[in-house]
One Martini backbone bead per residue (centre of mass of N, CA, C, O) as a GRO file, in nm:
protein
  296
    1MET     BB    1   0.045   0.071  -0.002
    2THR     BB    2   0.308   0.289   0.043
    3ARG     BB    3   0.413   0.180  -0.291
    4ARG     BB    4   0.151   0.309  -0.437
    5ILE     BB    5   0.181   0.612  -0.297
    6ILE     BB    6   0.468   0.679  -0.391
    7LEU     BB    7   0.355   0.629  -0.716
    8SER     BB    8   0.132   0.830  -0.738
    9PHE     BB    9   0.305   1.101  -0.673
   10LEU     BB   10   0.496   1.038  -0.871
   11ALA     BB   11   0.289   1.103  -1.079
   12LEU     BB   12   0.182   1.330  -1.048
   13ALA     BB   13   0.458   1.493  -1.031
   14LEU     BB   14   0.511   1.487  -1.279
   15ILE     BB   15   0.244   1.601  -1.450
   16GLY     BB   16   0.332   1.862  -1.322
   17ALA     BB   17   0.560   1.912  -1.427
   18GLY     BB   18   0.477   1.898  -1.767
   19ALA     BB   19   0.229   2.140  -1.742
   20PHE     BB   20   0.493   2.355  -1.637
   21TRP     BB   21   0.622   2.315  -1.943
   22LEU     BB   22   0.440   2.392  -2.143
   23LEU     BB   23   0.333   2.646  -2.020
   24THR     BB   24   0.651   2.808  -2.016
   25THR     BB   25   0.662   2.826  -2.269
   26PRO     BB   26   0.807   3.000  -2.549
   27ARG     BB   27   0.699   3.191  -2.735
   28THR     BB   28   0.769   3.231  -3.130
   29LEU     BB   29   0.937   3.399  -3.411
   30ALA     BB   30   0.976   3.273  -3.730
   31ALA     BB   31   1.155   3.439  -3.953
   32GLY     BB   32   0.876   3.319  -4.174
   33ASP     BB   33   0.711   3.575  -3.988
   34LEU     BB   34   0.824   3.821  -4.120
   35PRO     BB   35   0.816   4.070  -4.283
   36ASP     BB   36   0.868   4.219  -4.614
   37HIS     BB   37   1.114   4.422  -4.486
   38ARG     BB   38   1.302   4.772  -4.530
   39PRO     BB   39   1.498   4.861  -4.397
   40ASP     BB   40   1.468   5.219  -4.178
   41VAL     BB   41   1.689   5.370  -3.990
   42GLU     BB   42   1.530   5.644  -3.961
   43HIS     BB   43   1.301   5.518  -3.831
   44GLY     BB   44   1.471   5.369  -3.629
   45ARG     BB   45   1.482   5.658  -3.467
   46TYR     BB   46   1.206   5.712  -3.391
   47MET     BB   47   1.174   5.502  -3.222
   48PHE     BB   48   1.420   5.540  -3.019
   49PHE     BB   49   1.250   5.765  -2.913
   50ALA     BB   50   0.983   5.671  -2.868
   51GLY     BB   51   1.086   5.446  -2.668
   52GLY     BB   52   1.323   5.573  -2.466
   53CYS     BB   53   1.577   5.371  -2.461
   54ALA     BB   54   1.833   5.566  -2.290
   55SER     BB   55   1.730   5.587  -2.054
   56CYS     BB   56   1.847   5.288  -1.962
   57HIS     BB   57   2.087   5.221  -2.225
   58ALA     BB   58   2.270   5.443  -2.078
   59THR     BB   59   2.489   5.455  -1.921
   60PRO     BB   60   2.584   5.599  -1.679
   61GLY     BB   61   2.721   5.947  -1.711
   62GLN     BB   62   2.753   5.942  -2.029
   63GLU     BB   63   2.724   6.181  -2.263
   64ASP     BB   64   2.640   5.956  -2.452
   65PRO     BB   65   2.301   5.862  -2.523
   66LEU     BB   66   2.422   5.568  -2.776
   67VAL     BB   67   2.516   5.469  -2.565
   68LEU     BB   68   2.445   5.109  -2.464
   69GLY     BB   69   2.597   4.986  -2.200
   70GLY     BB   70   2.447   4.976  -1.962
   71GLY     BB   71   2.379   4.945  -1.570
   72LEU     BB   72   2.138   5.027  -1.454
   73GLU     BB   73   1.937   5.028  -1.161
   74LEU     BB   74   1.684   4.849  -1.105
   75PRO     BB   75   1.436   4.891  -0.821
   76SER     BB   76   1.207   4.652  -0.661
   77PRO     BB   77   0.975   4.445  -0.491
   78PHE     BB   78   1.189   4.165  -0.633
   79GLY     BB   79   1.435   4.344  -0.669
   80THR     BB   80   1.734   4.379  -0.892
   81PHE     BB   81   1.738   4.528  -1.202
   82HIS     BB   82   1.944   4.542  -1.499
   83VAL     BB   83   2.073   4.689  -1.734
   84PRO     BB   84   2.156   4.615  -2.069
   85ASN     BB   85   2.332   4.582  -2.308
   86ILE     BB   86   2.260   4.730  -2.651
   87SER     BB   87   2.458   4.701  -2.816
   88PRO     BB   88   2.698   4.576  -3.111
   89ASP     BB   89   2.804   4.404  -2.973
   90ALA     BB   90   2.878   4.059  -2.961
   91ASP     BB   91   2.956   3.978  -2.676
   92THR     BB   92   2.756   4.210  -2.501
   93GLY     BB   93   2.548   4.234  -2.677
   94ILE     BB   94   2.331   4.275  -3.003
   95GLY     BB   95   2.534   4.190  -3.226
   96GLY     BB   96   2.453   3.868  -3.219
   97TRP     BB   97   2.200   3.902  -3.371
   98SER     BB   98   1.874   3.917  -3.513
   99THR     BB   99   1.588   3.955  -3.615
  100VAL     BB  100   1.447   3.784  -3.459
  101ASP     BB  101   1.550   3.801  -3.196
  102PHE     BB  102   1.459   4.106  -3.174
  103ALA     BB  103   1.157   4.059  -3.191
  104ASN     BB  104   1.139   3.807  -2.966
  105ALA     BB  105   1.191   4.029  -2.750
  106MET     BB  106   0.998   4.246  -2.807
  107VAL     BB  107   0.722   4.063  -2.840
  108ASN     BB  108   0.760   3.799  -2.588
  109GLY     BB  109   1.050   3.787  -2.411
  110VAL     BB  110   1.266   3.608  -2.567
  111SER     BB  111   1.606   3.587  -2.575
  112PRO     BB  112   1.804   3.369  -2.816
  113ASP     BB  113   1.802   3.120  -2.538
  114GLY     BB  114   1.476   3.078  -2.470
  115SER     BB  115   1.470   3.289  -2.183
  116HIS     BB  116   1.298   3.465  -2.026
  117TYR     BB  117   1.183   3.772  -1.933
  118TYR     BB  118   1.153   4.077  -1.778
  119PRO     BB  119   0.939   4.294  -1.744
  120ALA     BB  120   1.086   4.550  -1.696
  121PHE     BB  121   1.093   4.443  -1.989
  122PRO     BB  122   0.843   4.662  -2.184
  123TYR     BB  123   0.716   4.336  -2.305
  124THR     BB  124   0.420   4.420  -2.303
  125SER     BB  125   0.391   4.650  -2.495
  126TYR     BB  126   0.574   4.581  -2.751
  127GLN     BB  127   0.340   4.367  -2.800
  128ARG     BB  128   0.214   4.650  -3.011
  129MET     BB  129   0.393   4.649  -3.260
  130LYS     BB  130   0.508   4.692  -3.518
  131LEU     BB  131   0.753   4.525  -3.659
  132GLU     BB  132   0.845   4.688  -3.902
  133ASP     BB  133   0.971   4.895  -3.648
  134VAL     BB  134   1.139   4.692  -3.493
  135ILE     BB  135   1.311   4.652  -3.780
  136ASP     BB  136   1.413   4.912  -3.750
  137LEU     BB  137   1.532   4.964  -3.532
  138LYS     BB  138   1.758   4.758  -3.518
  139ALA     BB  139   1.890   4.910  -3.761
  140PHE     BB  140   1.960   5.160  -3.589
  141LEU     BB  141   2.181   4.975  -3.365
  142ASP     BB  142   2.357   4.915  -3.561
  143THR     BB  143   2.516   5.193  -3.589
  144LEU     BB  144   2.580   5.178  -3.298
  145ALA     BB  145   2.830   5.216  -3.083
  146PRO     BB  146   3.023   4.968  -2.907
  147ALA     BB  147   3.004   4.813  -2.602
  148SER     BB  148   3.234   4.647  -2.343
  149THR     BB  149   2.987   4.598  -2.121
  150ALA     BB  150   2.932   4.412  -1.867
  151ILE     BB  151   2.663   4.256  -1.706
  152PRO     BB  152   2.514   4.159  -1.444
  153GLY     BB  153   2.287   4.007  -1.267
  154HIS     BB  154   2.022   3.979  -1.120
  155ASP     BB  155   1.891   4.058  -0.800
  156LEU     BB  156   1.733   3.772  -0.660
  157PRO     BB  157   1.504   3.625  -0.495
  158PHE     BB  158   1.332   3.340  -0.393
  159PRO     BB  159   1.178   3.299  -0.672
  160PHE     BB  160   1.234   3.504  -0.914
  161ASN     BB  161   1.492   3.351  -0.994
  162ILE     BB  162   1.252   3.158  -1.205
  163ARG     BB  163   1.231   3.217  -1.515
  164ARG     BB  164   1.036   2.982  -1.592
  165ALA     BB  165   0.763   3.107  -1.407
  166LEU     BB  166   0.702   3.335  -1.642
  167GLY     BB  167   0.508   3.224  -1.776
  168VAL     BB  168   0.312   3.215  -1.631
  169TRP     BB  169   0.250   3.491  -1.581
  170LYS     BB  170   0.176   3.543  -1.937
  171LEU     BB  171  -0.066   3.448  -1.901
  172LEU     BB  172  -0.191   3.657  -1.732
  173ASN     BB  173  -0.008   3.903  -1.864
  174PHE     BB  174  -0.012   3.804  -2.175
  175ASP     BB  175  -0.120   3.819  -2.564
  176GLY     BB  176   0.021   3.890  -2.805
  177GLU     BB  177  -0.072   4.147  -2.903
  178PRO     BB  178  -0.153   4.360  -3.137
  179PHE     BB  179  -0.244   4.648  -3.222
  180ALA     BB  180  -0.570   4.789  -3.209
  181PRO     BB  181  -0.743   4.984  -3.370
  182ASP     BB  182  -1.026   5.220  -3.285
  183PRO     BB  183  -1.275   5.281  -3.479
  184ALA     BB  184  -1.442   5.497  -3.319
  185ALA     BB  185  -1.171   5.671  -3.380
  186SER     BB  186  -0.932   5.839  -3.485
  187GLU     BB  187  -0.669   5.889  -3.627
  188GLU     BB  188  -0.525   6.047  -3.399
  189ILE     BB  189  -0.572   5.874  -3.138
  190ASN     BB  190  -0.466   5.584  -3.300
  191ARG     BB  191  -0.167   5.721  -3.303
  192GLY     BB  192  -0.158   5.767  -2.982
  193ALA     BB  193  -0.237   5.494  -2.892
  194TYR     BB  194   0.043   5.344  -2.996
  195LEU     BB  195   0.288   5.512  -2.863
  196VAL     BB  196   0.178   5.489  -2.564
  197THR     BB  197   0.170   5.135  -2.582
  198GLY     BB  198   0.395   5.101  -2.724
  199PRO     BB  199   0.679   5.248  -2.742
  200GLY     BB  200   0.648   5.444  -2.504
  201HIS     BB  201   0.524   5.288  -2.235
  202CYS     BB  202   0.309   5.451  -2.040
  203GLY     BB  203   0.195   5.250  -1.824
  204GLU     BB  204   0.457   5.124  -1.646
  205CYS     BB  205   0.423   5.393  -1.467
  206HIS     BB  206   0.116   5.473  -1.482
  207THR     BB  207  -0.012   5.152  -1.408
  208PRO     BB  208  -0.084   4.977  -1.178
  209ARG     BB  209   0.018   4.702  -0.974
  210ASP     BB  210  -0.012   4.387  -0.906
  211ALA     BB  211   0.147   4.153  -0.678
  212LEU     BB  212   0.282   4.046  -0.905
  213GLY     BB  213   0.319   4.308  -1.163
  214GLY     BB  214   0.064   4.364  -1.294
  215LEU     BB  215  -0.131   4.514  -1.465
  216GLU     BB  216  -0.410   4.743  -1.415
  217ARG     BB  217  -0.606   4.819  -1.629
  218ASP     BB  218  -0.873   4.879  -1.481
  219LYS     BB  219  -0.642   5.167  -1.454
  220TRP     BB  220  -0.543   5.312  -1.658
  221LEU     BB  221  -0.356   5.578  -1.631
  222SER     BB  222  -0.373   5.599  -1.287
  223GLY     BB  223  -0.136   5.555  -1.142
  224ALA     BB  224   0.141   5.486  -0.942
  225PRO     BB  225   0.377   5.381  -0.774
  226SER     BB  226   0.698   5.464  -0.811
  227PRO     BB  227   0.912   5.206  -0.846
  228ASP     BB  228   1.158   5.312  -0.654
  229GLY     BB  229   0.909   5.394  -0.397
  230LYS     BB  230   0.928   5.705  -0.477
  231GLY     BB  231   0.652   5.797  -0.528
  232LYS     BB  232   0.431   5.947  -0.732
  233VAL     BB  233   0.237   5.879  -1.034
  234PRO     BB  234   0.060   6.040  -1.223
  235ASP     BB  235  -0.194   6.100  -1.364
  236ILE     BB  236  -0.278   6.059  -1.768
  237THR     BB  237  -0.612   6.117  -1.748
  238ALA     BB  238  -0.846   6.285  -1.796
  239THR     BB  239  -0.862   6.353  -1.554
  240GLY     BB  240  -0.637   6.433  -1.413
  241LEU     BB  241  -0.529   6.663  -1.666
  242LYS     BB  242  -0.814   6.858  -1.679
  243ASP     BB  243  -0.680   7.116  -1.685
  244TRP     BB  244  -0.536   7.054  -1.982
  245SER     BB  245  -0.490   7.059  -2.256
  246ALA     BB  246  -0.358   6.959  -2.524
  247ASN     BB  247  -0.186   7.135  -2.572
  248ASP     BB  248  -0.006   7.153  -2.297
  249ILE     BB  249   0.101   6.868  -2.374
  250ALA     BB  250   0.219   6.894  -2.608
  251TYR     BB  251   0.418   7.149  -2.496
  252ALA     BB  252   0.552   6.961  -2.261
  253LEU     BB  253   0.662   6.746  -2.439
  254GLU     BB  254   0.846   6.930  -2.594
  255THR     BB  255   0.946   7.148  -2.294
  256GLY     BB  256   0.867   7.046  -1.972
  257PHE     BB  257   0.598   7.313  -1.970
  258THR     BB  258   0.361   7.392  -1.818
  259PRO     BB  259   0.050   7.565  -1.714
  260GLU     BB  260   0.221   7.618  -1.397
  261PHE     BB  261   0.541   7.696  -1.476
  262ASP     BB  262   0.657   7.468  -1.465
  263THR     BB  263   0.828   7.158  -1.435
  264LEU     BB  264   0.945   6.847  -1.581
  265GLY     BB  265   1.090   6.589  -1.388
  266SER     BB  266   1.289   6.343  -1.367
  267SER     BB  267   1.199   6.122  -1.596
  268MET     BB  268   1.057   6.300  -1.765
  269ALA     BB  269   1.333   6.479  -1.839
  270ALA     BB  270   1.350   6.234  -2.056
  271VAL     BB  271   1.114   6.192  -2.201
  272VAL     BB  272   1.118   6.509  -2.343
  273ARG     BB  273   1.410   6.418  -2.463
  274ASN     BB  274   1.200   6.275  -2.677
  275MET     BB  275   0.945   6.388  -2.755
  276ALA     BB  276   1.106   6.650  -2.908
  277GLU     BB  277   1.197   6.404  -3.150
  278LEU     BB  278   0.864   6.461  -3.281
  279THR     BB  279   0.596   6.511  -3.397
  280PRO     BB  280   0.365   6.733  -3.404
  281GLU     BB  281   0.168   6.525  -3.459
  282ASP     BB  282   0.256   6.309  -3.242
  283ARG     BB  283   0.206   6.502  -2.997
  284ALA     BB  284  -0.092   6.542  -3.042
  285ALA     BB  285  -0.189   6.229  -3.057
  286ILE     BB  286  -0.116   6.192  -2.758
  287ALA     BB  287  -0.303   6.430  -2.610
  288ALA     BB  288  -0.586   6.344  -2.751
  289TYR     BB  289  -0.537   6.038  -2.614
  290LEU     BB  290  -0.559   6.094  -2.367
  291LYS     BB  291  -0.813   6.239  -2.288
  292SER     BB  292  -0.978   6.003  -2.386
  293VAL     BB  293  -0.925   5.866  -2.109
  294PRO     BB  294  -1.142   5.868  -1.831
  295GLY     BB  295  -1.075   5.710  -1.578
  296GLN     BB  296  -1.181   5.723  -1.247
   0.00000   0.00000   0.00000
């Protein structure tokens, strides 16, 4: 009887382990899944600023924001994340990555070796990006100077250091769907929605998170505790920006000046530097979209 019970437990354990392995298997694109698109380096540069890539991936303290050696530390309730080198260096950066490797990282949160990325890398937003924009971004990154900066692994306690378990997290928080325009919204609002929800990844800071770190999408852009635990990230819905016109928002994104004659500081200063590189039409589109989000 004891032997039978032990065998039953072993069988259940094996079934559970098999189910866990299947459920947590990374979903990836094959090279044939990519569109037939000739990379546009200049548009890739535009996506670089729309996504604010340098804000996290430029080495802290350096003068050139286009040397993406990484090294920034991101403290969180789950441990400290170390932002990687995404320069074209073949040994320490992404110089050896193919286009499909890069696309899988961006829209699926999967590394070239097939492991899950932690969502400190905002692929939950980048999944909304058009693959053509991702391809263009990779082409631009390939033109930048390599940096031979080796970045340490993340400093995460158990159980958060078990990467495979991120497959379960993705089942709850990641759908892998590209941006879908709202047929009831204007072209301008849909353009702004794409920039905010996709490359701009604004929701990653401005939307509160649940206990597991997933975005509470029913509170989209309604403000959240700062990821570093210091202060609060503001509500940028129509409710939070009720005293701002769309022109006020667009002007603040370009210059950093608020309607109250104050300036946007802290991490928003870097956002403004990036947004200033966008066209006036795209800043206006972002403003129009934010004014269309009802808030709480």
